[in-house]
Short mmCIF file of C-alpha atoms in Angstrom, two decimals:
data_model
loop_
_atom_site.label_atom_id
_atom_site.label_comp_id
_atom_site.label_asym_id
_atom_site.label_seq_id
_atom_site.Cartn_x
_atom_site.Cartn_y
_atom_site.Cartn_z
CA UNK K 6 98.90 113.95 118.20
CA UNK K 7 96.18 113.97 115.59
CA UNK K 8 96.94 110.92 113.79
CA UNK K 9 96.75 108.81 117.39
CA UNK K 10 92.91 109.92 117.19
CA UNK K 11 92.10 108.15 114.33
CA UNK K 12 91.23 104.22 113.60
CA UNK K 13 93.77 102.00 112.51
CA UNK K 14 92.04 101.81 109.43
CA UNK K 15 91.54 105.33 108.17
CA UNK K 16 95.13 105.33 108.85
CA UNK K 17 96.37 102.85 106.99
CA UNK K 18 93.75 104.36 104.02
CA UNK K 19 95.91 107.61 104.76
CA UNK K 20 99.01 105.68 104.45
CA UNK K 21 98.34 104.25 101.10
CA UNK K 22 97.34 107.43 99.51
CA UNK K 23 99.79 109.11 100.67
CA UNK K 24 103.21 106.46 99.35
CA UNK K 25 100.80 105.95 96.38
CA UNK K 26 100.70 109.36 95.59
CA UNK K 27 104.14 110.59 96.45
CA UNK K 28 106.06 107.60 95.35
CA UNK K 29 103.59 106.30 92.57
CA UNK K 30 102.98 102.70 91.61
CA UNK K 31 103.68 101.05 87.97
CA UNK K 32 102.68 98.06 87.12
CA UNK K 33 103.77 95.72 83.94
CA UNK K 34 101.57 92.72 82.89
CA UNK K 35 102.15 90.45 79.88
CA UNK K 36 98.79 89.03 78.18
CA UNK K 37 97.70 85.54 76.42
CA UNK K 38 94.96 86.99 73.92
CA UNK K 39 95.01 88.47 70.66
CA UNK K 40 93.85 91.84 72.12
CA UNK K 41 96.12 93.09 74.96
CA UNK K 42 93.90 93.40 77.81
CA UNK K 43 94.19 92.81 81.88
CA UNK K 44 91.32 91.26 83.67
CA UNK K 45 89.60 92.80 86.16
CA UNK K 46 90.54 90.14 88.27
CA UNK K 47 94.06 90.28 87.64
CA UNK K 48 94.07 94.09 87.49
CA UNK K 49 92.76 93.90 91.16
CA UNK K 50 95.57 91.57 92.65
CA UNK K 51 98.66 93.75 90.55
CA UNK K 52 97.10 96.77 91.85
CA UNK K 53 96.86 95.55 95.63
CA UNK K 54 100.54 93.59 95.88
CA UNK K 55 102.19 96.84 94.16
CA UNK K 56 100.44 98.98 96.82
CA UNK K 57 101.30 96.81 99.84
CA UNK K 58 105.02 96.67 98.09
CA UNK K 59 104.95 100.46 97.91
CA UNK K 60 103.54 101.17 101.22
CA UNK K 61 105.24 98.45 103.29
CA UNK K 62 101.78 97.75 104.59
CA UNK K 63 99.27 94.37 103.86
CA UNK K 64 97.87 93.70 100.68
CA UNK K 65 94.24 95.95 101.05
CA UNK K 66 91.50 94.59 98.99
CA UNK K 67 91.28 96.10 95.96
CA UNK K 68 87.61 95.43 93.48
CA UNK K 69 87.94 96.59 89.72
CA UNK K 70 84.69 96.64 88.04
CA UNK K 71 86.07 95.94 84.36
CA UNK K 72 89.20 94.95 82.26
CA UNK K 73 92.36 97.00 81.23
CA UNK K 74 91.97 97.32 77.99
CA UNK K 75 96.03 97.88 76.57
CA UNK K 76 95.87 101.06 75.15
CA UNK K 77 97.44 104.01 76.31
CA UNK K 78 95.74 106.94 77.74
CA UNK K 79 93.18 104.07 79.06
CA UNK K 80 91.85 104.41 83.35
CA UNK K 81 90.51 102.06 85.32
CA UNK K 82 88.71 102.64 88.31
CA UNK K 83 89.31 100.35 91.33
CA UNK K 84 88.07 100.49 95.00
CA UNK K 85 90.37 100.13 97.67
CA UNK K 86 87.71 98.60 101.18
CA UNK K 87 89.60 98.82 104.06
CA UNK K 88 88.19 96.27 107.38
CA UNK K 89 86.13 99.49 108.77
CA UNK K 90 84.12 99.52 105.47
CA UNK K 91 85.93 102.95 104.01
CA UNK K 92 87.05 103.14 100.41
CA UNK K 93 89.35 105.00 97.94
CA UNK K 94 89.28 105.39 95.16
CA UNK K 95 92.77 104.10 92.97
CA UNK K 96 93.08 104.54 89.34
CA UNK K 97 95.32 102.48 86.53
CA UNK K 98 96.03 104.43 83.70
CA UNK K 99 97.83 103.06 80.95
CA UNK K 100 100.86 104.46 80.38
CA UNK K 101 102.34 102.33 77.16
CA UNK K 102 101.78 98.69 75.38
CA UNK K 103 105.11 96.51 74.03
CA UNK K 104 103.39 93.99 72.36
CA UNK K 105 101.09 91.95 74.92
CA UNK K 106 103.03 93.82 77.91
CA UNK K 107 100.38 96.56 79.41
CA UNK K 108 102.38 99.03 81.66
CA UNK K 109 100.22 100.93 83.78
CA UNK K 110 100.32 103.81 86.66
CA UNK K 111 98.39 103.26 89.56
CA UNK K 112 97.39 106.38 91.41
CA UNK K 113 95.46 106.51 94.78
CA UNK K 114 92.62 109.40 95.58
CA UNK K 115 93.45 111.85 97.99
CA UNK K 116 90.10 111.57 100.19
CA UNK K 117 88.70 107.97 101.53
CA UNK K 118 85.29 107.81 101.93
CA UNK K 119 83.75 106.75 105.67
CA UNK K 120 81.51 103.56 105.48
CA UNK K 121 77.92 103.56 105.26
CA UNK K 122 76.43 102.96 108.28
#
């Protein structure tokens, strides 16, 4: 079988963009400031516990380079590093704003890229 080839890793990277694509992820995060906005901090940990939830798999560790801002139609690139040292790509889009509550899609690339060697 093909998929016994291939490290654990790039599996579980396979794995995640596969339930993230086909089942999707949504997130929903209330906000303290006057400006509805997630941190890229907190944007980071939503996005990796709703992929573990979705995939049944641990939380992967997930780097977002900047803030949510709440306001829809708004993407966020994140980087999903698996323990080889691949990535993916994953994407929050948001998808509507009630108030300080930023509801977001999370969507996972389709390709990982191998780690630099």
């Amino acid at each position: 079988m093909t998929i016994a080839r291939l490290p654990v890793a790039t599996w579980s990277l396979s794995a995640v963009a596969a339930c993230a694509l086909l089942v999707g992820c949504s997130a929903s995060v209330n906000v303290g400031n006057s400006e509805p906005k997630l941190s890229s901090d907190e944007l980071a940990t939503t996005v990796s516990e709703k992929l573990a939830a979705t995939t049944g798999q641990p939380k992967p560790d997930i780097t977002c380079p900047e803030d949510l801002v709440g306001k829809v139609g708004t993407t966020t690139r994140c980087t999903l590093t698996a323990k080889d040292g691949s990535t993916l790509g994953v994407s929050a889009t948001v998808t509507s704003v009630d108030g300080k509550k930023i509801n977001f899609d999370i969507k996972a690339d389709e390709t990982a890229f191998p780690a630099a060697n």
